[in-house]
Coordinates of N, CA and C in Angstrom, one line a residue:
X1 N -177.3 111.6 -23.9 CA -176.2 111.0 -24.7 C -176.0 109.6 -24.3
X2 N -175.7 108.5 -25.0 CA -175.5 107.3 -25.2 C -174.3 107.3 -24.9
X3 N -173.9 106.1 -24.6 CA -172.9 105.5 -23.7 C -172.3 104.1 -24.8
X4 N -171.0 104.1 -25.0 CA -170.9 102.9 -25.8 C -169.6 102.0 -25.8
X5 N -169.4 101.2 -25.1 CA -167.7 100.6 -24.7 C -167.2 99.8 -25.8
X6 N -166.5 100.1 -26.3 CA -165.7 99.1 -27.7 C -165.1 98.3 -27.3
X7 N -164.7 97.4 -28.1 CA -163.6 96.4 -27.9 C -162.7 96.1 -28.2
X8 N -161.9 97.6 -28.5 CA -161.0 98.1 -28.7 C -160.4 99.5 -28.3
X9 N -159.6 100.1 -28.3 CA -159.1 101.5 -27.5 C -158.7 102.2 -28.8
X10 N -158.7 103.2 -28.9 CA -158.3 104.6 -30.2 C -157.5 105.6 -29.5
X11 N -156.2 105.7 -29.9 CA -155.4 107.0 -29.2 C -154.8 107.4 -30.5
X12 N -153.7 108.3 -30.1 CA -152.6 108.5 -31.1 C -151.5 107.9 -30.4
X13 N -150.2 107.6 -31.6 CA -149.7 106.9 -31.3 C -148.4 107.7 -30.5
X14 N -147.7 107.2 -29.6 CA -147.2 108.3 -28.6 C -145.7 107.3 -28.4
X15 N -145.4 106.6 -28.9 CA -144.2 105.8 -28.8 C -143.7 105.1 -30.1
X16 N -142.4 104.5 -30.5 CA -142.1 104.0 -31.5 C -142.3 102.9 -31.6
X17 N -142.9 102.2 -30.3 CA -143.8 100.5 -30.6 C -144.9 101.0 -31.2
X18 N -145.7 102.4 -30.6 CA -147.0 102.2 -31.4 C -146.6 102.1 -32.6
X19 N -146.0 103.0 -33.2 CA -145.8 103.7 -34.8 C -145.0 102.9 -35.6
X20 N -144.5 101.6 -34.9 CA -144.2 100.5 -35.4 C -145.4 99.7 -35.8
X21 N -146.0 99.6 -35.0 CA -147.4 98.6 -34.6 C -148.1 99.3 -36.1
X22 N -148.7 100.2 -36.1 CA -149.5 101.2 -36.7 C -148.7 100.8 -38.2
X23 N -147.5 101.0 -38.8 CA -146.7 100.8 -39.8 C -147.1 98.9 -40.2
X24 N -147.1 98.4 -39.5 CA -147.8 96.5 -39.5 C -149.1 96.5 -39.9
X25 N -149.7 97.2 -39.8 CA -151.2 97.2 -40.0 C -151.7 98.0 -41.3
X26 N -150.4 99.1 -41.7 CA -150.5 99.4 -42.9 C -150.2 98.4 -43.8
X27 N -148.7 98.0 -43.6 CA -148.3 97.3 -44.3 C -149.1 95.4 -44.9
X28 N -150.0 95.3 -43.3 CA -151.3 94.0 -43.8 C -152.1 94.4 -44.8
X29 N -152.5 95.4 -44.6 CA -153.7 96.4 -44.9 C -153.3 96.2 -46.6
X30 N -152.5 96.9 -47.0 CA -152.3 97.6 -48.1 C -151.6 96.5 -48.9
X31 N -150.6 95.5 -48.2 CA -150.1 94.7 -49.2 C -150.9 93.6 -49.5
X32 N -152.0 92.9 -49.0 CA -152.8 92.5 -49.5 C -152.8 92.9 -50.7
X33 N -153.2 93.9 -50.8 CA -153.6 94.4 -52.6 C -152.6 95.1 -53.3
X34 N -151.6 95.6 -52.7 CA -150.4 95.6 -54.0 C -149.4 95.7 -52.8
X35 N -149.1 94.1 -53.1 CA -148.2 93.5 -52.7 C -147.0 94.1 -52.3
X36 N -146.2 95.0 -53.5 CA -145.2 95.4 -53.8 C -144.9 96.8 -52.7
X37 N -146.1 97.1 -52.3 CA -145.9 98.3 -51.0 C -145.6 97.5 -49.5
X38 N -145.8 96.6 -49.3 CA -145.4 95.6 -48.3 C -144.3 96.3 -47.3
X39 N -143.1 96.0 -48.1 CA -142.2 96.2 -47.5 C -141.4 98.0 -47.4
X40 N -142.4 98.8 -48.2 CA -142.3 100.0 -48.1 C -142.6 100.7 -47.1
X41 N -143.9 100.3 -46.8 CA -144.8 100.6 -45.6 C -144.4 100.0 -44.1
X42 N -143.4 98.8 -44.1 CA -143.2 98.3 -42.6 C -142.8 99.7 -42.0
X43 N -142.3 100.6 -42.3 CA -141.4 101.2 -41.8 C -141.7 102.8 -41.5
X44 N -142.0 103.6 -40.3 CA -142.2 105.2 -40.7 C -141.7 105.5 -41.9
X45 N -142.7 106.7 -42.2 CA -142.1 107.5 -43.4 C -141.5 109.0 -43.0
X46 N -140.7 109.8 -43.2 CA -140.5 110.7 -42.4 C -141.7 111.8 -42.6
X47 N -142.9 111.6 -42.9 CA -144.2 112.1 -42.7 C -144.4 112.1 -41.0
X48 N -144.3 110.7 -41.1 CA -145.3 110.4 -40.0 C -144.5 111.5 -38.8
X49 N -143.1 111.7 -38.8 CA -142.6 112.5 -37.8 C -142.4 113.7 -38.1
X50 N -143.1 114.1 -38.7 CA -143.1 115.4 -38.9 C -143.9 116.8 -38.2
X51 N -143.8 117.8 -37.4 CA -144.7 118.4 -36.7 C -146.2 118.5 -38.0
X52 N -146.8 118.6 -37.1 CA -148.8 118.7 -37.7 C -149.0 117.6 -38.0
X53 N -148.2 116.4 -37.9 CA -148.7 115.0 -38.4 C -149.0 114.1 -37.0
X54 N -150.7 113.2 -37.2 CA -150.6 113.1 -35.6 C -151.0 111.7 -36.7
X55 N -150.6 110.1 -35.9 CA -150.8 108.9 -36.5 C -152.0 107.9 -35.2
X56 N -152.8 108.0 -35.7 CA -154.0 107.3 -34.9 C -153.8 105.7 -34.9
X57 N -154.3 105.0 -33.9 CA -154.3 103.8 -33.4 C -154.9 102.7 -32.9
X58 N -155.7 101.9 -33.5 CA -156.4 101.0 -32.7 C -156.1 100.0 -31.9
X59 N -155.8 99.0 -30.9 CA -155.5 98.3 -30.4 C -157.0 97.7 -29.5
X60 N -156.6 96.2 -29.8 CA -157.9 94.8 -29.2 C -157.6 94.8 -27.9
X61 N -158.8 95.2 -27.1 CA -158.8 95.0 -25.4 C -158.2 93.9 -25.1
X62 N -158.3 92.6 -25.8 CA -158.2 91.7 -24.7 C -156.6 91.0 -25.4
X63 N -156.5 91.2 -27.0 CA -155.3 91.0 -27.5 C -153.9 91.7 -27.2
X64 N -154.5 93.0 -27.0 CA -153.5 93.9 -27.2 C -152.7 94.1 -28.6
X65 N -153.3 93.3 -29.8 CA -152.9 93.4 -30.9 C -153.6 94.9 -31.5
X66 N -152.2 95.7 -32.3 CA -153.0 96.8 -33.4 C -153.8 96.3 -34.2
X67 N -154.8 97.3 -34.2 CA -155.9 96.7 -35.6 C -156.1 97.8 -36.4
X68 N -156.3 98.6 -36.3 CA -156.5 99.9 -37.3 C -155.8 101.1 -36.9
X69 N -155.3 102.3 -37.8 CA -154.9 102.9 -38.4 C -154.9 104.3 -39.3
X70 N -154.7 105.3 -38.9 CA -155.0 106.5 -40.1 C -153.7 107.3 -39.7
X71 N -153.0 108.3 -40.7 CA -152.5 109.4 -40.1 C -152.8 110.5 -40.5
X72 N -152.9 111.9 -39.8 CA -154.1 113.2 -40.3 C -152.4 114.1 -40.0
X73 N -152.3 114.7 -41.4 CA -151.6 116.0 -41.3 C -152.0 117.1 -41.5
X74 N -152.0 118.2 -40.6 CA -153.1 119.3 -41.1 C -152.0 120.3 -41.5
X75 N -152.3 121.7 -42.0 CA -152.3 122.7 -42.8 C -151.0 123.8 -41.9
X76 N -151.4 123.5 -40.4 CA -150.8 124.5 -39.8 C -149.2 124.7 -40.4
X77 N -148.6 123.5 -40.4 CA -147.1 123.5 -40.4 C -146.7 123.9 -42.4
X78 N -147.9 123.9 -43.0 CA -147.4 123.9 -44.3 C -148.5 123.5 -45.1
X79 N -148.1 123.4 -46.7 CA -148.8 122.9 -47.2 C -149.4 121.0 -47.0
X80 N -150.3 120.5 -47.4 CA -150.1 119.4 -47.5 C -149.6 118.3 -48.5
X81 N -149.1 116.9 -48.0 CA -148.5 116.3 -49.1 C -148.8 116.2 -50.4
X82 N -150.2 116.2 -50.2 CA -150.9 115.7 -51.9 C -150.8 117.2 -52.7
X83 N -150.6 118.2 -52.1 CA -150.2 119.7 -52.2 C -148.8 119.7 -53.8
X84 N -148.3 118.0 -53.3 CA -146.7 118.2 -54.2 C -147.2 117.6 -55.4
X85 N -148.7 117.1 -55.2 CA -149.0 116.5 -56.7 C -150.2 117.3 -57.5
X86 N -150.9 118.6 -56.8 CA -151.8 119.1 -57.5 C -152.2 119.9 -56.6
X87 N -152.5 121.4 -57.4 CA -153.0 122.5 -57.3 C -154.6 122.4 -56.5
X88 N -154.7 122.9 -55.3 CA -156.4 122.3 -54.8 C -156.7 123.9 -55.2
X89 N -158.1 123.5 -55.3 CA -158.9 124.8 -55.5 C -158.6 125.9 -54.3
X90 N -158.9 127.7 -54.6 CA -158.7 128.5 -53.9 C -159.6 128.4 -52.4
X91 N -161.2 127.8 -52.8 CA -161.8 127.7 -51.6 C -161.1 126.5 -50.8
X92 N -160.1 125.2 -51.1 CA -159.5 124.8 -50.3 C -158.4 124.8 -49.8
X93 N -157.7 125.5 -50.7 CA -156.6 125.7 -50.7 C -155.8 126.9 -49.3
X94 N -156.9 127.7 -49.2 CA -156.7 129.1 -48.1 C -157.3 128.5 -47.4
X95 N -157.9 127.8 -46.8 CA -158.4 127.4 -45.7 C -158.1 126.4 -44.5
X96 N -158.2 126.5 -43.3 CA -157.2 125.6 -42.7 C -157.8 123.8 -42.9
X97 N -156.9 123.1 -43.2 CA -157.4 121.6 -43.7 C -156.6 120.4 -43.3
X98 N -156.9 119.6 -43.6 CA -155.7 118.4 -43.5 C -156.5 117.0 -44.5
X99 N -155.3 116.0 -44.7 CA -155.2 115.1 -44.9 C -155.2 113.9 -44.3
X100 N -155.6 113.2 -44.8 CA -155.9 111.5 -43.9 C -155.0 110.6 -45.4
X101 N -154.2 110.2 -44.5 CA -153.9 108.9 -45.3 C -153.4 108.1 -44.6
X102 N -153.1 106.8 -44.9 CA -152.9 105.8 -44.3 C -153.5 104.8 -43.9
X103 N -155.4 105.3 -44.0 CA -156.1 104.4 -43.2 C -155.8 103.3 -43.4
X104 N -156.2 102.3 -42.8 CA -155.5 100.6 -42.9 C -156.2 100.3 -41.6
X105 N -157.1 99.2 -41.9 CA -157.8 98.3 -40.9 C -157.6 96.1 -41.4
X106 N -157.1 96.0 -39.9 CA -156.5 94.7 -40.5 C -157.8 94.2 -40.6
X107 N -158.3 92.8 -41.6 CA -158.8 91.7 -41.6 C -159.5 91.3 -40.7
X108 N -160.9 91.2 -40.1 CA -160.7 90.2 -39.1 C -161.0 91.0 -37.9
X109 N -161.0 92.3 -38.5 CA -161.1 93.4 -36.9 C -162.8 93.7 -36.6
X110 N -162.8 94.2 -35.1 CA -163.8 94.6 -35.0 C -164.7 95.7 -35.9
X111 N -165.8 95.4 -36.6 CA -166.4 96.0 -37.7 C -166.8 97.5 -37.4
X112 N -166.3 97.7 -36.3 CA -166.6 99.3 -35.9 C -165.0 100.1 -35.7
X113 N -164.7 99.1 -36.5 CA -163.3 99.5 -36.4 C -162.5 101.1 -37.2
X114 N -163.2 101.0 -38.3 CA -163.0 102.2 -39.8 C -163.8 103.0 -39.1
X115 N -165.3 102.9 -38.9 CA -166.2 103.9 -38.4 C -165.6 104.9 -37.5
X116 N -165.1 104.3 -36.2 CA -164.8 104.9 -34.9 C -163.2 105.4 -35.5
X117 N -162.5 105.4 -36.2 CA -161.1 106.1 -37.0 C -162.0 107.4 -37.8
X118 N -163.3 106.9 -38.7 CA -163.9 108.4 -39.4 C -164.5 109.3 -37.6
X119 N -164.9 108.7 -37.3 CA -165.5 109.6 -35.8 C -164.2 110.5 -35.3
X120 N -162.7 109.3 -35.0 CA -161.6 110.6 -34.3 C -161.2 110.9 -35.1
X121 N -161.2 111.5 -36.5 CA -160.4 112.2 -38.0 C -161.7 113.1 -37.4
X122 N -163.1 112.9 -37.4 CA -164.2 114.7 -37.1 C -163.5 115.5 -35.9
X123 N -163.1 114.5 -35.1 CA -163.3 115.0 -33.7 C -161.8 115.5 -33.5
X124 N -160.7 114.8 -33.9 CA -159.4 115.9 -34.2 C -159.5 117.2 -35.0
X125 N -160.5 117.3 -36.1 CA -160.2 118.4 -36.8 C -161.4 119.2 -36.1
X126 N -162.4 119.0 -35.6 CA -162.6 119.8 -34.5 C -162.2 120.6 -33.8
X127 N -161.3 119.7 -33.0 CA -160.5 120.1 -32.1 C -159.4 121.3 -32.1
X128 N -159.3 120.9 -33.8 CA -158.0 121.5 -34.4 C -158.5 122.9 -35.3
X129 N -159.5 122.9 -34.8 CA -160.3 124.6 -36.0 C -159.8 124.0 -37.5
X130 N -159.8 122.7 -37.9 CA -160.0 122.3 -39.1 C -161.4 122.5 -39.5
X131 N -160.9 123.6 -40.7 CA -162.7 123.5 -41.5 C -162.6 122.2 -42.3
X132 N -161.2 122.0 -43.3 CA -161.8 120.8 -44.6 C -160.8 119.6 -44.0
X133 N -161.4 118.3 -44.6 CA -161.0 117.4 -44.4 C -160.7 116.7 -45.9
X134 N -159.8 116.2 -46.3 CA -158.9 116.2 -47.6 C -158.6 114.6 -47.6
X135 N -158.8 114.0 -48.7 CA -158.6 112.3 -49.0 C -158.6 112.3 -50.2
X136 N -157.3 111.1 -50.5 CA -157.5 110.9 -51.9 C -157.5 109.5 -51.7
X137 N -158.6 108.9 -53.1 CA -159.4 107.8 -52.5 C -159.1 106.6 -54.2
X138 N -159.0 105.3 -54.0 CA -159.5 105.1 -55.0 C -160.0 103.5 -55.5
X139 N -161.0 103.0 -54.3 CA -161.6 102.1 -54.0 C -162.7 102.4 -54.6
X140 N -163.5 102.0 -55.3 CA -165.1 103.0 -55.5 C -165.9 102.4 -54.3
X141 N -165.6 101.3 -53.5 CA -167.2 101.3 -52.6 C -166.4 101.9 -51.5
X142 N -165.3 102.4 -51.3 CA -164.9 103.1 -50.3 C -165.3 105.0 -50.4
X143 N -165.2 105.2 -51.9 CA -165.8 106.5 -52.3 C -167.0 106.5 -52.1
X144 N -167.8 105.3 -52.5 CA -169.6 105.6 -52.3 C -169.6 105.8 -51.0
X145 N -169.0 105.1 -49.8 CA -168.8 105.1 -48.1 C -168.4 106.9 -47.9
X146 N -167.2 107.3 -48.7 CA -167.2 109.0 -48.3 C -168.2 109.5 -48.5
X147 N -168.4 109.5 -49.9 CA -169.9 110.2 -50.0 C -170.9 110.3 -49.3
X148 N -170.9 108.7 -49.2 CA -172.3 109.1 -47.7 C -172.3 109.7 -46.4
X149 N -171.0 109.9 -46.5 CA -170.6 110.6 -45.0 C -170.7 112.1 -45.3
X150 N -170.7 112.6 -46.6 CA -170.5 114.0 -47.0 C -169.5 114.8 -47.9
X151 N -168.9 113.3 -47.7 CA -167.6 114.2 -48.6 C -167.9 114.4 -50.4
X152 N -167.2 115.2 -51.0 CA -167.8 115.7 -52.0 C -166.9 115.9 -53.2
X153 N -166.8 115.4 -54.1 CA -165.1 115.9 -55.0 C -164.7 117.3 -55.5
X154 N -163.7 117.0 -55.6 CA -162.5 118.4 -55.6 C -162.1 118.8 -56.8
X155 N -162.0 118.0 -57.6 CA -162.1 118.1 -59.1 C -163.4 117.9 -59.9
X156 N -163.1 117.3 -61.0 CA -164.6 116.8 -61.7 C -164.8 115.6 -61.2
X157 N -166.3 115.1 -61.5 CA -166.7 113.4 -60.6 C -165.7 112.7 -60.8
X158 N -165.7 112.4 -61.9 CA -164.7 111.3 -62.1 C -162.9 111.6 -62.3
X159 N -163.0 112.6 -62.3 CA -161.5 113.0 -62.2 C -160.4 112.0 -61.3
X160 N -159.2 111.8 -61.8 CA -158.4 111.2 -61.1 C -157.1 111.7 -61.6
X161 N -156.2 111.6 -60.4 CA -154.7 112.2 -60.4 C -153.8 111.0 -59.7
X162 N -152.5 111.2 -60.4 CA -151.5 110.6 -59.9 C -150.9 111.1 -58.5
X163 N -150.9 110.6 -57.6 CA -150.2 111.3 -56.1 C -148.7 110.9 -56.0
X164 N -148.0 111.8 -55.8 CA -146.3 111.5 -55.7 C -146.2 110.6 -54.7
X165 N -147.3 110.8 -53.4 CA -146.8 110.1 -52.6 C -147.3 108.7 -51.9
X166 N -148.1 108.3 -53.5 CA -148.4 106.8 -53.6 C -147.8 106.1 -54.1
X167 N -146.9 106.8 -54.8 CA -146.1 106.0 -55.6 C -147.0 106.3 -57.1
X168 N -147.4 107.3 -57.3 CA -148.1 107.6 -58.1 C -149.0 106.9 -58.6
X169 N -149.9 106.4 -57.9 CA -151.3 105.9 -58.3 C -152.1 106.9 -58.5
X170 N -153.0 106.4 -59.7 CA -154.1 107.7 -59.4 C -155.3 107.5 -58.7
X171 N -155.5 108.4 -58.1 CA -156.4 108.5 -56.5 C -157.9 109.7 -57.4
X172 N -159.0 109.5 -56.4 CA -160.1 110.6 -56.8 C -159.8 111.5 -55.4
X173 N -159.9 112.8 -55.8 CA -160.0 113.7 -54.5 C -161.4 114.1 -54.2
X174 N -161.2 113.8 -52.7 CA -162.5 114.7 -52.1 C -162.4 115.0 -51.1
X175 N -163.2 115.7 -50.4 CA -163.3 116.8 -49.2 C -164.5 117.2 -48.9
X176 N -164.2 117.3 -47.2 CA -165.4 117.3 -46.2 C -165.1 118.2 -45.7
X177 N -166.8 118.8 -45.1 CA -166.6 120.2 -44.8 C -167.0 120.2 -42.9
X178 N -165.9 119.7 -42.2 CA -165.5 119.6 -40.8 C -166.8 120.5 -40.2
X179 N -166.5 121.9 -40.1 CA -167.4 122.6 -39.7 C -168.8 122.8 -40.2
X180 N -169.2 122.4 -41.1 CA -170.2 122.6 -41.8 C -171.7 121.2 -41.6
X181 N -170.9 119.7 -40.8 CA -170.9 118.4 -40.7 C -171.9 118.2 -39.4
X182 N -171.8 118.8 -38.3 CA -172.9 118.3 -37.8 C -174.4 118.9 -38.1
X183 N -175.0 120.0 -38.4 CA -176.2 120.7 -39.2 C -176.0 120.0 -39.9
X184 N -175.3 119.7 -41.0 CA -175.5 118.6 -42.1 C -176.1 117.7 -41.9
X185 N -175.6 116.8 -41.0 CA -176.4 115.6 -40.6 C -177.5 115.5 -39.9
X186 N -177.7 116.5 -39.1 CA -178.8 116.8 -38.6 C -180.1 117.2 -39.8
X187 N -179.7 117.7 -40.2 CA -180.6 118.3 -41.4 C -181.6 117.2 -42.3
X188 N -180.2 116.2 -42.7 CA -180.3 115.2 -43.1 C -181.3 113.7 -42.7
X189 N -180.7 114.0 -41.5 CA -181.2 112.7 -40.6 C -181.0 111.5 -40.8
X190 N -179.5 111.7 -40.9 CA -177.8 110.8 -41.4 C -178.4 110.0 -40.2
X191 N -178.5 109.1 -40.4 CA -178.3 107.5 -39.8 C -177.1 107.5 -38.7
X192 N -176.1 108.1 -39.5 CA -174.9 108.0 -38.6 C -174.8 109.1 -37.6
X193 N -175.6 110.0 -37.6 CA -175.9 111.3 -36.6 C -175.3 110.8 -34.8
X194 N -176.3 110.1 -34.6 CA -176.6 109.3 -33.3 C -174.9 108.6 -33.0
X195 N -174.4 108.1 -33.8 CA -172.9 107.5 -33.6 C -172.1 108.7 -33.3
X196 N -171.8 109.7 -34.3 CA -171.0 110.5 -34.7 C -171.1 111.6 -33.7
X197 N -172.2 111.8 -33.2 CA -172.4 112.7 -32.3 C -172.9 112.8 -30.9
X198 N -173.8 112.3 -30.9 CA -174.5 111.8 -30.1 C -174.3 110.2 -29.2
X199 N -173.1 110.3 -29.1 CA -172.9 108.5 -28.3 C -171.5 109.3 -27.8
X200 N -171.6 108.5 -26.7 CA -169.8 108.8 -25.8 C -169.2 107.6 -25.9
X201 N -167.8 106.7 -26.8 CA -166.9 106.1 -27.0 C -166.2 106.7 -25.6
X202 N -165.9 106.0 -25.0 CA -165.0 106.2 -23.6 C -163.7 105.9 -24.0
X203 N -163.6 104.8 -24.9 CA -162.4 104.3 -25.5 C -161.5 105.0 -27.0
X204 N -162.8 106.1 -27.1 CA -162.2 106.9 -28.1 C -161.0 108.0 -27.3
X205 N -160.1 108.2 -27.3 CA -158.8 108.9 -26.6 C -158.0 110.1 -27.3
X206 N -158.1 111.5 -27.2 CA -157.3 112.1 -28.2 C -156.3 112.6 -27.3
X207 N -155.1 112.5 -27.1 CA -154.5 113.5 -26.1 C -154.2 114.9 -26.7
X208 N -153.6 115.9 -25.4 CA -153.3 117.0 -26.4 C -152.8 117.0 -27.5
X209 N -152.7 117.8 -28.6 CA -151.9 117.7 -29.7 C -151.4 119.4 -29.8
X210 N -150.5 119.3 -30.6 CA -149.4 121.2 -30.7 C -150.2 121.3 -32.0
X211 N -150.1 123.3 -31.5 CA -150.9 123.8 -32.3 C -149.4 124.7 -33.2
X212 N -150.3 125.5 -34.0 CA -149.5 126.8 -34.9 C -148.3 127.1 -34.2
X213 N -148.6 127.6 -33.1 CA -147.8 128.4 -32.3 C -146.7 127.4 -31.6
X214 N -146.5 125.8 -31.6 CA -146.2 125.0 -31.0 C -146.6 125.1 -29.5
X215 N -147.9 125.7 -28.8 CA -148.4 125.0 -27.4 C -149.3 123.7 -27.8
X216 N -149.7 123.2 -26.4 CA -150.4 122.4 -26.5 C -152.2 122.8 -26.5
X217 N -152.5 122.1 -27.0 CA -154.3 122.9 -27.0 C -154.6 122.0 -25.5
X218 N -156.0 122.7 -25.4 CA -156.3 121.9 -23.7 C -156.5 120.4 -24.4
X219 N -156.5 119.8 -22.9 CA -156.7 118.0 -23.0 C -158.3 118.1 -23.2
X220 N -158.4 117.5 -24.1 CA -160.2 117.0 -24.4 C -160.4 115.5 -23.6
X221 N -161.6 115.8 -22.7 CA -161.8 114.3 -22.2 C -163.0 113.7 -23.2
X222 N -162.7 112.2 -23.1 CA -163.9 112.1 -24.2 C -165.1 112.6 -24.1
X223 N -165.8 113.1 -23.1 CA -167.0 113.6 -23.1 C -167.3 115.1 -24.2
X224 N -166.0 115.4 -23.7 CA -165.8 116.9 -24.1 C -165.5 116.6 -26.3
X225 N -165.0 115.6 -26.2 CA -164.5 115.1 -27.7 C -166.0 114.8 -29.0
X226 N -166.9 114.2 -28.0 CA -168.0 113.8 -28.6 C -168.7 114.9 -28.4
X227 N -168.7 116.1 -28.4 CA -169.7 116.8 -28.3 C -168.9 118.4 -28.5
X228 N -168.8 118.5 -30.3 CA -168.4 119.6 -30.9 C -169.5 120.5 -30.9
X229 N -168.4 121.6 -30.5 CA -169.6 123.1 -30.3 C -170.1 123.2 -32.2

């Protein structure tokens, strides 16, 4: 296994400077392109503190500035958000899964910045006996980017829905099959195999996270993180 030091650190965010910080980077991120979320976004949503919701974090070694951003709510505590805008199919629906929203990578950041956020979203739901991984998307070269990774839509191709909790934009759904993802790639002889699996990020960081039962699952050291049974 390959060895790889960023230039940047990935945890979750474990204080209210991060999840401030993390809320800044949304709010760069996203108001860029519609402006009008700006000032919506500076601020937690009461998502983000809600148990099963964990908010991921980038921060620059040598700035100490946040640069990127995701938050993953999974299934245990309930349904999920996009749950309040549309009925998911029965094979996703009964199965344990989660949501990613929020990604947001500032401007200007290190270009491994999105990649190594899709690497800790595999390696949380991993962790987390997540089978599906759930996004509603509506960039198209950011959808051709799911696709290539595996993800696959939830409705018809081009189907699109309004999400309550975009403020009703309409978003494409799709979904990855967590457990099903590394044979995939392998099979494939995904390009990204060698990153996603096969390389140790030392700077990639998950700490424990609460499960169903509210314990904590064991601590994953990164060696143990890059290298799903």
């Amino acid at each position: 296994m390959g060895v790889c030091t960023l230039g940047f650190t990935l945890g979750l965010a474990s204080s209210r400077d991060d999840l401030l910080d993390a809320c800044a980077v949304r709010a760069d991120s996203y108001g860029r392109h519609l402006p009008e979320l700006r000032q919506h976004l500076i601020e937690p949503d009461p998502l983000d503190l809600c148990e099963g919701t964990a908010v991921f974090l980038c921060r620059d070694k040598a700035s100490g500035l946040a640069t990127g951003t995701m938050r993953i709510q999974t299934s245990h505590f309930g349904a999920l958000r996009m749950e309040d805008s549309l009925a998911l199919p029965g094979w996703l629906a009964g199965a344990p899964r989660v949501e990613i929203t929020r990604l947001a990578v500032r401007v200007g950041s290190d270009p491994l910045t999105k990649l190594c956020l899709m690497k800790a979203s595999y390696l949380y739901c991993v962790a987390q006996q997540m089978h599906w991984m759930v996004i509603g998307a509506r960039n198209e070269a950011l959808i051709r980017n799911y696709r290539r990774l595996g993800f696959r839509d939830v409705l018809g191709r081009d189907e699109q829905v309004p999400l309550l909790h975009t403020g009703g934009l309409l978003h494409r759904i799709l979904a990855f099959d967590v457990m099903a993802a590394k044979s995939a790639w392998a099979a494939a002889k995904h390009p990204l195999y060698g990153f996603m699996i096969d390389t140790l990020h030392e700077d990639l960081r998950l700490d424990p996270v609460r499960t169903r039962a509210g314990k904590q699952s064991a601590a994953h050291t990164p060696s143990s993180m890059n290298m799903p049974a």
